[in-house]
């Protein structure tokens, strides 16, 4: 069972560079999320999607973009990397079939912007 | 907006002993879900236990149980017979029934288990 798969696991970016964090899930979940985790902090929601073609902003969307062309994939795009985007990024998915929409997480991507 | 507070940045417990991790939350809503997630060094977030706010009975999962006090807005996690594999960061999380796209997390408690 693959669950939620994120790539890459680690990445170093220079200021101003762009990159896409990939996320795919094989559980046919409608809901997908991107979170960031800063040191000593809990996870904060960047963007979410309730289905293919539908995305919306979370708590900290500035500097990021997303798309959801298929149920399985939910990539996160950083256009102009800044040091403030140094963080660990988690993709998650959930389904209304699970009480409380229990979130299933990927293993995270550690991003450093220098 | 809802907030989740974990007042214990670090906790330690002796192997086979019991430890309780604290969590409080602030909300004006009556219906919601609460979760405890475990994050071991591998970074994988793993669901430990969940509680529906409309249920008065405290949730249990093997060695893990919660003390849910709705009026006090408190949701503590008790780990019994602690094992070395329980060492991890533990996050308390809140999800609204009405706006279920937003899950709010606490800052986490790092649990150390001493052999």
mmCIF file of C-alpha atoms in Angstrom, chain A residues 63-101:
data_model
loop_
_atom_site.group_PDB
_atom_site.id
_atom_site.type_symbol
_atom_site.label_atom_id
_atom_site.label_comp_id
_atom_site.label_asym_id
_atom_site.label_seq_id
_atom_site.Cartn_x
_atom_site.Cartn_y
_atom_site.Cartn_z
ATOM 1 C CA UNK A 63 4.375 32.322 -2.299
ATOM 2 C CA UNK A 64 2.772 29.043 -3.367
ATOM 3 C CA UNK A 65 0.486 27.725 -6.077
ATOM 4 C CA UNK A 66 -1.275 24.409 -6.595
ATOM 5 C CA UNK A 67 -3.235 22.559 -9.216
ATOM 6 C CA UNK A 68 -5.403 19.449 -9.122
ATOM 7 C CA UNK A 69 -5.921 18.044 -12.595
ATOM 8 C CA UNK A 70 -6.506 14.475 -11.385
ATOM 9 C CA UNK A 71 -7.805 12.851 -8.211
ATOM 10 C CA UNK A 72 -4.391 11.325 -7.556
ATOM 11 C CA UNK A 73 -2.018 14.263 -7.954
ATOM 12 C CA UNK A 74 -1.692 17.552 -6.084
ATOM 13 C CA UNK A 75 1.596 19.329 -6.859
ATOM 14 C CA UNK A 76 2.766 22.395 -4.934
ATOM 15 C CA UNK A 77 4.653 25.065 -6.841
ATOM 16 C CA UNK A 78 7.130 27.559 -5.392
ATOM 17 C CA UNK A 79 7.784 30.283 -7.971
ATOM 18 C CA UNK A 80 10.393 32.525 -6.337
ATOM 19 C CA UNK A 81 11.964 30.728 -3.418
ATOM 20 C CA UNK A 82 12.647 32.804 -0.314
ATOM 21 C CA UNK A 83 14.473 31.879 2.933
ATOM 22 C CA UNK A 84 11.132 32.124 4.766
ATOM 23 C CA UNK A 85 10.007 29.075 2.787
ATOM 24 C CA UNK A 86 12.627 26.878 4.434
ATOM 25 C CA UNK A 87 10.460 24.270 6.091
ATOM 26 C CA UNK A 88 9.257 20.686 5.998
ATOM 27 C CA UNK A 89 6.310 20.243 3.657
ATOM 28 C CA UNK A 90 3.670 17.571 4.100
ATOM 29 C CA UNK A 91 1.054 16.433 1.662
ATOM 30 C CA UNK A 92 -2.016 14.674 3.036
ATOM 31 C CA UNK A 93 -5.269 13.219 1.810
ATOM 32 C CA UNK A 94 -8.576 12.264 3.351
ATOM 33 C CA UNK A 95 -12.020 10.969 2.540
ATOM 34 C CA UNK A 96 -15.495 11.605 3.868
ATOM 35 C CA UNK A 97 -15.724 7.869 4.488
ATOM 36 C CA UNK A 98 -13.293 8.227 7.373
ATOM 37 C CA UNK A 99 -14.702 9.726 10.611
ATOM 38 C CA UNK A 100 -13.393 13.223 11.110
ATOM 39 C CA UNK A 101 -11.782 13.085 7.676
#
